[in-house]
XYZ file of C-alpha atoms in Angstrom:
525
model
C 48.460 68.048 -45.887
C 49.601 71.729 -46.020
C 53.279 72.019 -47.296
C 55.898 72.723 -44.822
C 57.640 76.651 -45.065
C 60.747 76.579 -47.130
C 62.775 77.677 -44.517
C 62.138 73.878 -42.651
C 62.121 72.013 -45.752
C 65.997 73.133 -46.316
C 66.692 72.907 -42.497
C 67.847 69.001 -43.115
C 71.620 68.609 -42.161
C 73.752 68.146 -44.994
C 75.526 64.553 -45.408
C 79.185 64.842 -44.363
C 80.183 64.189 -47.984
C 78.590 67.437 -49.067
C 80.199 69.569 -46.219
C 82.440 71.827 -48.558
C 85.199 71.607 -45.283
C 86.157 67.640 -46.334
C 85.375 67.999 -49.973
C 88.416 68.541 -52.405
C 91.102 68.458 -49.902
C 95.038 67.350 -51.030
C 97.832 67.064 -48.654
C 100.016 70.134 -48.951
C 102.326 69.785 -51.417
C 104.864 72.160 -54.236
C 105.388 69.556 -56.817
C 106.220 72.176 -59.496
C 108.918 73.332 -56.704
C 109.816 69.266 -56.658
C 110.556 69.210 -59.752
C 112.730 72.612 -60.603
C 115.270 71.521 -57.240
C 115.597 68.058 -58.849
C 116.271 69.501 -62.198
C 118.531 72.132 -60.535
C 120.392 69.504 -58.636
C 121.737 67.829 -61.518
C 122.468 70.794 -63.758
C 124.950 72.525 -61.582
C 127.642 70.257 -59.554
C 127.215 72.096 -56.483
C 123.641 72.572 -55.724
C 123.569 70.157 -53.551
C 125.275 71.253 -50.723
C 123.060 74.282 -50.599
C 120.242 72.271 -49.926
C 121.161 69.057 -47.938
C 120.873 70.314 -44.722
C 117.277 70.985 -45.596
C 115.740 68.528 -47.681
C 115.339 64.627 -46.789
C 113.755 62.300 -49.295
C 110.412 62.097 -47.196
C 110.350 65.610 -47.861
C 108.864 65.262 -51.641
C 105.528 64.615 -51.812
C 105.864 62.587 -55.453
C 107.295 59.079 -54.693
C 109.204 59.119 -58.346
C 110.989 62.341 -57.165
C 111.772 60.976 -53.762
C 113.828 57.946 -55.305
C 115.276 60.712 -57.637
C 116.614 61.981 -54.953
C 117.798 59.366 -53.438
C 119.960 58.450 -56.186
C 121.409 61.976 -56.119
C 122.483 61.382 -52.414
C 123.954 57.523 -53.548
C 126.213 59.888 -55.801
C 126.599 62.182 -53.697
C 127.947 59.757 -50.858
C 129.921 57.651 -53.409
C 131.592 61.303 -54.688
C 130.204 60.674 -57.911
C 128.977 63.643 -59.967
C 125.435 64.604 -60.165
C 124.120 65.102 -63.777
C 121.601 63.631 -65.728
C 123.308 60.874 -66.795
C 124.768 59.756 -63.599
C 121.128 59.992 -62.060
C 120.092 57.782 -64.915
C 122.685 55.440 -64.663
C 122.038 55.172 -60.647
C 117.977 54.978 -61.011
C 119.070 52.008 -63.041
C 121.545 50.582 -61.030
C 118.684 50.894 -57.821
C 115.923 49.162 -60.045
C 113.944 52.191 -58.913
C 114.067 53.709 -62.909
C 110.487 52.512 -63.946
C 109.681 54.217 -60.747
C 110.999 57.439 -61.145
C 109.406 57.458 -64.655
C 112.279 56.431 -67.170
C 115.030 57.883 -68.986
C 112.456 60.954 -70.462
C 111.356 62.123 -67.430
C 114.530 62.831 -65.857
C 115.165 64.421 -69.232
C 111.819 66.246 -68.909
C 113.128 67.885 -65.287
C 116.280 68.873 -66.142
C 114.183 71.158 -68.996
C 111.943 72.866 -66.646
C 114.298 74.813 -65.230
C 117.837 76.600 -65.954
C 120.024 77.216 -63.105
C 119.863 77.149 -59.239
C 119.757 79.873 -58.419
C 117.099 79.586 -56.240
C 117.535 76.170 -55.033
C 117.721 77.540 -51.127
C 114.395 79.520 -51.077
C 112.350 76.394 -53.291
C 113.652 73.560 -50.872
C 112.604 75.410 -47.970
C 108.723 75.733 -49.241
C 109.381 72.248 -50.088
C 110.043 71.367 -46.670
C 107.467 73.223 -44.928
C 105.013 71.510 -46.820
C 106.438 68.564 -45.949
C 106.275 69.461 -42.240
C 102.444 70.230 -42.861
C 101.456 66.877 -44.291
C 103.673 65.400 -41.127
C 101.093 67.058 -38.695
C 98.057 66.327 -40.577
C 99.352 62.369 -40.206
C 99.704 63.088 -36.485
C 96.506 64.871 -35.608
C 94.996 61.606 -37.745
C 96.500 59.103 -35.355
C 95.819 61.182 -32.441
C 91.922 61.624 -33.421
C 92.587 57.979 -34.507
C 93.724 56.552 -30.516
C 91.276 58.906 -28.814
C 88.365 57.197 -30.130
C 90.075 54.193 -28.755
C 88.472 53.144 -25.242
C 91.736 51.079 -24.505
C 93.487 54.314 -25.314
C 95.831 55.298 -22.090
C 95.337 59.004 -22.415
C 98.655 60.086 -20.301
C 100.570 58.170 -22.790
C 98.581 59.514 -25.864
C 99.767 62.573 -24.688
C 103.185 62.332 -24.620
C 103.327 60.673 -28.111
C 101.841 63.750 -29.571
C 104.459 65.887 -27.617
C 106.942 64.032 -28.617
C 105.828 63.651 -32.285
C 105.803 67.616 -32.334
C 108.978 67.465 -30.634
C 110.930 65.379 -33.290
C 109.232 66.912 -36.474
C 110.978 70.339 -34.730
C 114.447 68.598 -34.485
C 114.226 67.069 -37.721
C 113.586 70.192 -39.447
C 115.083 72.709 -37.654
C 118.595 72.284 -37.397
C 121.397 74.248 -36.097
C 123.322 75.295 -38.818
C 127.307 75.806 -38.555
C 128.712 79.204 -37.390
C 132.368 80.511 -38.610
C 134.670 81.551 -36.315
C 134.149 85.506 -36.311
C 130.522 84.842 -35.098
C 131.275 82.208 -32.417
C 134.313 84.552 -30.791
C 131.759 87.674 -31.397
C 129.397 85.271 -28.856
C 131.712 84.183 -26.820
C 133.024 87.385 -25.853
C 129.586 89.086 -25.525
C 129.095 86.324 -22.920
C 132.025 87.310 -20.958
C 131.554 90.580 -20.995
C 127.864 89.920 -19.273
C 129.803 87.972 -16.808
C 132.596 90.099 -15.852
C 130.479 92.278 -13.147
C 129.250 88.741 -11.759
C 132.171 88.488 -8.853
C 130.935 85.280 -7.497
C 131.717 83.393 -11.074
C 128.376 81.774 -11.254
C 127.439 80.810 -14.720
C 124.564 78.236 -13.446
C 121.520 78.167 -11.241
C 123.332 78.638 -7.498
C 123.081 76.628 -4.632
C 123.546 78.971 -2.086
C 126.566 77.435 -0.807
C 129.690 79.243 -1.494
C 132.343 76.265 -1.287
C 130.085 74.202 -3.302
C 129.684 76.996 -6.185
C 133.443 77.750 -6.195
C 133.733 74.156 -7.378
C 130.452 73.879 -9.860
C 130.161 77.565 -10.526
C 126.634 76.841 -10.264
C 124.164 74.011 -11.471
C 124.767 73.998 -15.263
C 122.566 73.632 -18.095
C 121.703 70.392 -19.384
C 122.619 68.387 -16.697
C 121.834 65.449 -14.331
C 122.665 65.473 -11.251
C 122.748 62.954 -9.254
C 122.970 62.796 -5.081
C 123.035 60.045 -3.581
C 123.338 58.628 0.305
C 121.934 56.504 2.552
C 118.412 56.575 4.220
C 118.681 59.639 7.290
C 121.824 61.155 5.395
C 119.682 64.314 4.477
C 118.880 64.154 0.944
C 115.690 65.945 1.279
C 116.772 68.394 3.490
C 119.956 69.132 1.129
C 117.593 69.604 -1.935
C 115.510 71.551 -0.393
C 117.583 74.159 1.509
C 118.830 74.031 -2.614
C 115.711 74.892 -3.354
C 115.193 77.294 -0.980
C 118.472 79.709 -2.200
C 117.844 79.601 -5.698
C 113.897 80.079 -5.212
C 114.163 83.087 -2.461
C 117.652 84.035 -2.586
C 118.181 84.423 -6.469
C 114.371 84.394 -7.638
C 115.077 81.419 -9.684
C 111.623 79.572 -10.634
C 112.505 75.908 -9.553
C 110.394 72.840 -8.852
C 110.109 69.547 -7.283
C 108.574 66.443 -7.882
C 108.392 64.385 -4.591
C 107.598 61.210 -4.572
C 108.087 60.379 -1.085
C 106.873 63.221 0.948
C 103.620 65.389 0.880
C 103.682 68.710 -0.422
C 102.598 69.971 3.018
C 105.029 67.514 4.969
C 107.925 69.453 2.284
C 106.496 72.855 2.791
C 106.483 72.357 6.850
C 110.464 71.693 6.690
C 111.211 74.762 4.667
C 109.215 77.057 7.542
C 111.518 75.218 10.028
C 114.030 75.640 7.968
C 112.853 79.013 7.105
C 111.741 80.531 10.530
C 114.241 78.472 12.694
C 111.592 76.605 14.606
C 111.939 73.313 15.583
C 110.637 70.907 13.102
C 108.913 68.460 16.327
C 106.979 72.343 17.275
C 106.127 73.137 13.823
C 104.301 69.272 12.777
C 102.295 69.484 16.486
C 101.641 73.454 15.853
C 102.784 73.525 19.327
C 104.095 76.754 19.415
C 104.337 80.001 21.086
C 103.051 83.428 20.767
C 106.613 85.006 19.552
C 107.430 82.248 17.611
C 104.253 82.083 15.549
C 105.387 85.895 15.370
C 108.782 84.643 13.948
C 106.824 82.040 11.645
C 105.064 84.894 10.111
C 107.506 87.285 9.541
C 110.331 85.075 8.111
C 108.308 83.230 5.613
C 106.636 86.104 4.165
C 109.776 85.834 1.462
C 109.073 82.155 1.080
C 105.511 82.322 0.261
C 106.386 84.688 -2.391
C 109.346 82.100 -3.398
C 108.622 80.728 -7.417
C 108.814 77.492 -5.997
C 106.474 74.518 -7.374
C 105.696 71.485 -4.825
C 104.484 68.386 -7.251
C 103.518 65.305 -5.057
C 102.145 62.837 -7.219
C 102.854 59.257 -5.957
C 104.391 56.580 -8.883
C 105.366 59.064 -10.765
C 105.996 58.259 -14.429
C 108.485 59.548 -16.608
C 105.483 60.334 -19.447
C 104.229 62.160 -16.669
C 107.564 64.011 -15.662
C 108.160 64.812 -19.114
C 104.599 66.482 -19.229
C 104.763 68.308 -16.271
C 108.500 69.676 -17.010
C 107.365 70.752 -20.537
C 104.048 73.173 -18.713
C 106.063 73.786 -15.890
C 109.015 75.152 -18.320
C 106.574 77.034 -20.985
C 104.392 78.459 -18.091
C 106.850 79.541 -15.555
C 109.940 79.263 -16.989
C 111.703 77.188 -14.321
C 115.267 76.744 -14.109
C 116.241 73.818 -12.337
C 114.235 70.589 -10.920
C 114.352 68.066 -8.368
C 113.029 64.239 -8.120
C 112.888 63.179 -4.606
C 113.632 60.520 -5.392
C 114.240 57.958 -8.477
C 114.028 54.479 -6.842
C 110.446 55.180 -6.010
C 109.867 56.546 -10.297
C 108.312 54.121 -12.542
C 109.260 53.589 -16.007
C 107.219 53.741 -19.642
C 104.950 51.397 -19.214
C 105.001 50.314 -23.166
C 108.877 50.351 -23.092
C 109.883 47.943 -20.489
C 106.873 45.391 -18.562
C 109.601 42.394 -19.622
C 112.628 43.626 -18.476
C 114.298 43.791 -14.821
C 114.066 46.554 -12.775
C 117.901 47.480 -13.370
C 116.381 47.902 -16.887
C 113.745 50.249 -15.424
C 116.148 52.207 -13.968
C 118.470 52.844 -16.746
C 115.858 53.741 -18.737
C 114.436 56.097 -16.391
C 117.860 57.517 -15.668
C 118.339 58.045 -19.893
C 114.881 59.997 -19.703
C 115.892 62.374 -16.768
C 119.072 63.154 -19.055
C 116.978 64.010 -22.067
C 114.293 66.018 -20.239
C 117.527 68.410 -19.236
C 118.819 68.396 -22.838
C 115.451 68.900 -24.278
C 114.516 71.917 -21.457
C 117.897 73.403 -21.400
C 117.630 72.980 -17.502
C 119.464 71.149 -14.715
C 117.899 68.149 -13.534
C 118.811 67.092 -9.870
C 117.419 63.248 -8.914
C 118.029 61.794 -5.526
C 119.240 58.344 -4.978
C 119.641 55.475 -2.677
C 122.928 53.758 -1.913
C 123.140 50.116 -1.669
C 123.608 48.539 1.989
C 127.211 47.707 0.879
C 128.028 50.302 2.357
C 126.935 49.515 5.795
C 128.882 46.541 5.908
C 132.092 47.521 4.527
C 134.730 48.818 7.126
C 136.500 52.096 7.599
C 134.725 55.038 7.978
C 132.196 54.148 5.198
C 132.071 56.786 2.552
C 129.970 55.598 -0.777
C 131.919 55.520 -3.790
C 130.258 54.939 -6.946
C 129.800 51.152 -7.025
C 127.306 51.871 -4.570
C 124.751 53.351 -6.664
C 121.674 50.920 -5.977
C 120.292 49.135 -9.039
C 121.815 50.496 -12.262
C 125.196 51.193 -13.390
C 123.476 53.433 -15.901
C 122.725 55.905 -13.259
C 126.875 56.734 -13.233
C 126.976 56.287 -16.711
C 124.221 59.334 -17.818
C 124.689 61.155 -15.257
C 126.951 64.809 -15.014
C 127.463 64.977 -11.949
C 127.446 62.322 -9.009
C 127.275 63.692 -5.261
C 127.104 61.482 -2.453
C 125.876 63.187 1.022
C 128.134 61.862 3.933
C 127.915 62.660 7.880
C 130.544 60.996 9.962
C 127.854 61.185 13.233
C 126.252 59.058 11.579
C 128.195 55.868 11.856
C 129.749 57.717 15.722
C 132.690 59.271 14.341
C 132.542 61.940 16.210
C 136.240 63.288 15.244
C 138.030 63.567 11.471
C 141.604 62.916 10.816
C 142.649 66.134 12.031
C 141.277 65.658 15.707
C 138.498 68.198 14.432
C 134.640 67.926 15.904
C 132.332 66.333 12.780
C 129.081 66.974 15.196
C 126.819 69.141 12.844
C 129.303 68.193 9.942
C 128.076 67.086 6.735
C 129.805 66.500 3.777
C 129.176 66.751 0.059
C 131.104 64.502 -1.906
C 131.210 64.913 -5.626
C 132.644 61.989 -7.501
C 131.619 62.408 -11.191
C 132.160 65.356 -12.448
C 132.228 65.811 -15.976
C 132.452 69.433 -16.716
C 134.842 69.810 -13.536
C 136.846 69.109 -10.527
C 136.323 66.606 -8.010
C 136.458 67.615 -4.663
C 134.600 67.421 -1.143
C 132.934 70.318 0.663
C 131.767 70.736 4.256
C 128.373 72.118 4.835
C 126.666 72.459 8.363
C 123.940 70.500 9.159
C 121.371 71.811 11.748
C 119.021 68.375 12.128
C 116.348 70.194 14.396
C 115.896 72.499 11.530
C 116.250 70.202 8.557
C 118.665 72.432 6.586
C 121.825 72.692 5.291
C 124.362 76.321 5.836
C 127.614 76.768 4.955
C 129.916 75.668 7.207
C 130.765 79.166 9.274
C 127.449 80.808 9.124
C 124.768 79.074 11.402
C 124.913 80.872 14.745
C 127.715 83.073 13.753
C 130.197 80.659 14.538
C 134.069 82.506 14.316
C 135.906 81.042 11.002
C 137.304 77.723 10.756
C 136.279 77.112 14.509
C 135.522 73.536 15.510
C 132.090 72.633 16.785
C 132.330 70.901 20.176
C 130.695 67.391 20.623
C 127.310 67.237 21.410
C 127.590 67.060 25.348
C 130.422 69.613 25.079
C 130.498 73.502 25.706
C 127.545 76.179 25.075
C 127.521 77.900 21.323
C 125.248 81.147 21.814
C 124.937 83.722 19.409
C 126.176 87.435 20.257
C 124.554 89.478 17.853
C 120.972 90.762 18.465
C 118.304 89.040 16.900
C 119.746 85.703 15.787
C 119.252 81.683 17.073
C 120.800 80.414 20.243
C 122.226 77.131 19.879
C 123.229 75.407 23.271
C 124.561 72.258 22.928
C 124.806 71.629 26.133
C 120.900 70.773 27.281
C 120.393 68.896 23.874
C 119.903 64.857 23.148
C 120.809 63.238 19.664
C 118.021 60.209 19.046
C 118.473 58.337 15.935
C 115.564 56.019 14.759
C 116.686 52.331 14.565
C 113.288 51.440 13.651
C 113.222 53.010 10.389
C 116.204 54.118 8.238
C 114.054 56.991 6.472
C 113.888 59.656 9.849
C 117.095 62.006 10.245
C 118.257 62.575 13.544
C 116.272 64.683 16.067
C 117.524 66.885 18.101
C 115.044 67.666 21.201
C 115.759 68.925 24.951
C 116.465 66.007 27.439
C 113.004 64.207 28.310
C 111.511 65.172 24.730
C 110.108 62.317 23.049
C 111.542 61.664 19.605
C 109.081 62.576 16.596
C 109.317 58.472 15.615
């Protein structure tokens, strides 16, 4: 048998023990470091409060230096001094002496080094190693679960985002600023805003009454609207949507949960392009208003607006898609449409209630604004009390359906209200409501409470301010429905004639606003 060429007879692959990648590896670690801070720490009284902010007892590698350290913090708590007798003594009083290897080698430590005057600079190299054997553990357990088949691969990925995410907090704090620094800020900030006449210091809605009160949707915060089914709650978010995204070229998104992304997009080109919505969902329209269609929405499709329609969503999921939304696009502001129909962690709560589901879903939404720096807005139902209690039936807070916790995390509650709805077709000043709606807020915890009047235009699915649909003169009532003709006089902009127009209202199902259609038009329900 002829022998085989060298170059084969070496070709064998090499056993995974002799692969020079996995052979010899320690976790990181800076025990010599270890041992100079401890040493440091109890030769000079106040070394520790130069490194406390940055060093945690999981942060040693050695386990006889972290119950050192520990002892120095029992002292430290207990306003004891810190020397090397007092560490001895409290080793000894923690039965953790034997441990941290007896009287001589706390003796031994104190020896290695002779002042601290680099304490600062060693506990941070201490720390980042620290933070390097922490995502060495992490990649194990995630290499660990993904050779898992039961492994639920959504939820594997949100432990590992969060597992980044808390090994950032833990280790990167905010330290404290002194006054000169903060005012220095403070002022900078209002010298940015001083040309900004409008006072907005948030993401805007586009409707002035409501800014004056909010200045804006702030940073950080939920939001909560609520109202009952046909109120407008999509059509409020979305004309929201629509002034930020367009208007202010804020990057926004929203989740919905109810409605298609195409049913969503088709009532932002009615609202858009002032076509009626029944036209736009048959395509039934004509040649100058496909004209119109075209040449209003050419801003929209440019809009940085992001349509998610994922049915059930989760709050894993949420938290994913906020994160890549936020790092890829930057968005400012999002919108759940709307958080009955969310479903919870599915590891956190399969034996609790739904009211449990709920508040822990609400508790998430509040930390996905905290954690992204953005304002969260989630829709809500209203329980049916308020359909049965008397008056003229505006929600109040004990109406929020399901969880109490929904008031309780929340920054701001707003409740939609039109008095149409329940045939009040007059306020208490003898004023028309037709076209009327109101936005309620009742929580507000960075502000004022108050109630602003929007216009509501139901054949278009959008909100206005109250005095600039149709170039209506300021603080002029709108008739009722049957009453006089409203048509615009300057060149170019909607009719509106009330007068050859027919209010249906679905009885069938709660979920369909009102329509608005010429007399003889079917409804679109």
């Amino acid at each position: 048998m002829s022998e085989r060429p060298a170059n084969q007879r070496n070709s064998r692959k090499k056993p995974i023990h002799e692969n020079p990648n996995t052979l010899g590896k320690i976790p990181p670690q800076a025990v010599e470091l270890e041992e100079a801070v401890l040493g440091a720490l109890m030769l000079e009284k106040d070394a520790l409060t130069q490194v406390i902010d940055i060093l945690k007892v999981e942060s040693f590698y050695k386990d006889s230096h972290q119950v050192i350290f520990q002892a120095i913090l029992d002292l430290f708590q207990d306003s004891q001094p810190i020397d090397l007798l007092t560490v001895t003594s409290q080793l000894r009083k923690n039965g953790t002496l034997e441990v941290a290897g007896g009287a001589f080698y706390i003796t031994e430590l104190t020896s290695k080094v002779s002042s601290a005057a680099n304490i600062e600079y060693h506990a941070r190299i201490i720390t980042e190693q620290a933070i390097k054997r922490e995502l060495i553990r992490i990649s194990s357990d995630i290499q660990k679960n993904a050779y898992e088949e039961t492994t639920d691969v959504f939820e594997l990925l949100d432990e590992m985002e969060q597992s980044l995410f808390e090994i950032s907090e833990k280790n990167i704090r905010k330290n404290y600023s002194d006054m000169r620094s903060i005012m220095r800020e403070a002022i900078a900030e209002m010298e940015s805003k001083k040309d900004q006449k409008d006072g907005l210091t948030g993401v805007p809605s586009g409707f002035t009454a409501l800014d004056r009160v909010t200045s804006g949707w702030q940073k950080s915060d939920l939001v909560i609207i609520a109202a009952r089914p046909a109120m407008g709650k999509t059509a409020f978010v979305l004309s929201v949507l629509r002034n930020a995204a367009v208007d202010h070229s804020r990057p926004v998104a929203i989740f919905s949960l109810e409605m298609s992304s195409v049913q969503l997009v088709n009532r932002l080109i009615s609202s858009e392009a002032e076509l009626d919505s029944e036209k736009i969902k048959k395509g039934s329209l004509q040649e100058h208003e496909w004209a119109q269609l075209v040449h209003k929405t050419a801003k929209l499709s440019k809009a940085p607006l992001f349509v998610d329609d994922t049915p059930a969503l989760s709050i894993l999921e949420l938290r994913a898609k906020a994160r890549k939304l936020k790092a890829q696009h930057d968005i400012q502001m999002i919108v759940i449409d709307y958080l009955q129909l969310m479903s919870g962690d599915s590891k956190g709560g399969g034996g609790g209630n739904r009211e449990q589901e709920i508040a822990s879903i609400s508790r998430a939404l509040k930390k996905i604004a905290k954690e992204l720096e953005i304002p969260v807005i989630a829709l809500s139902q209203l329980s049916r009390a308020v359909e049965t209690r008397g008056g003229d039936k505006r929600p109040q807070l004990s109406d929020l359906r399901e969880s109490g916790a929904i008031e309780q995390d929340a920054d701001m509650v707003m409740f939609l209200y039109r008095p149409e709805y329940y045939g009040i077709l007059q306020d208490e000043n003898d004023a028309s409501t037709q076209g009327v709606g109101e936005v309620i807020i009742a929580k507000h915890r960075n502000g004022s409470l108050d109630t602003v009047k929007l216009r509501f235009i139901g054949k278009y699915t959008k909100f206005t301010d109250l005095d600039t649909f149709g170039n209506f003169p300021p603080n002029q009532a709108v008739e009722p429905l049957y009453g006089n003709k409203f048509t615009s006089q300057s060149s170019g902009a909607s009719s509106f004639d009330q007068s050859n127009t027919v209010k249906f209202t679905s009885k069938a199902n709660d979920d369909h606003e009102d329509f608005l259609g010429t007399p003889g038009e079917k409804p679109p329900f």
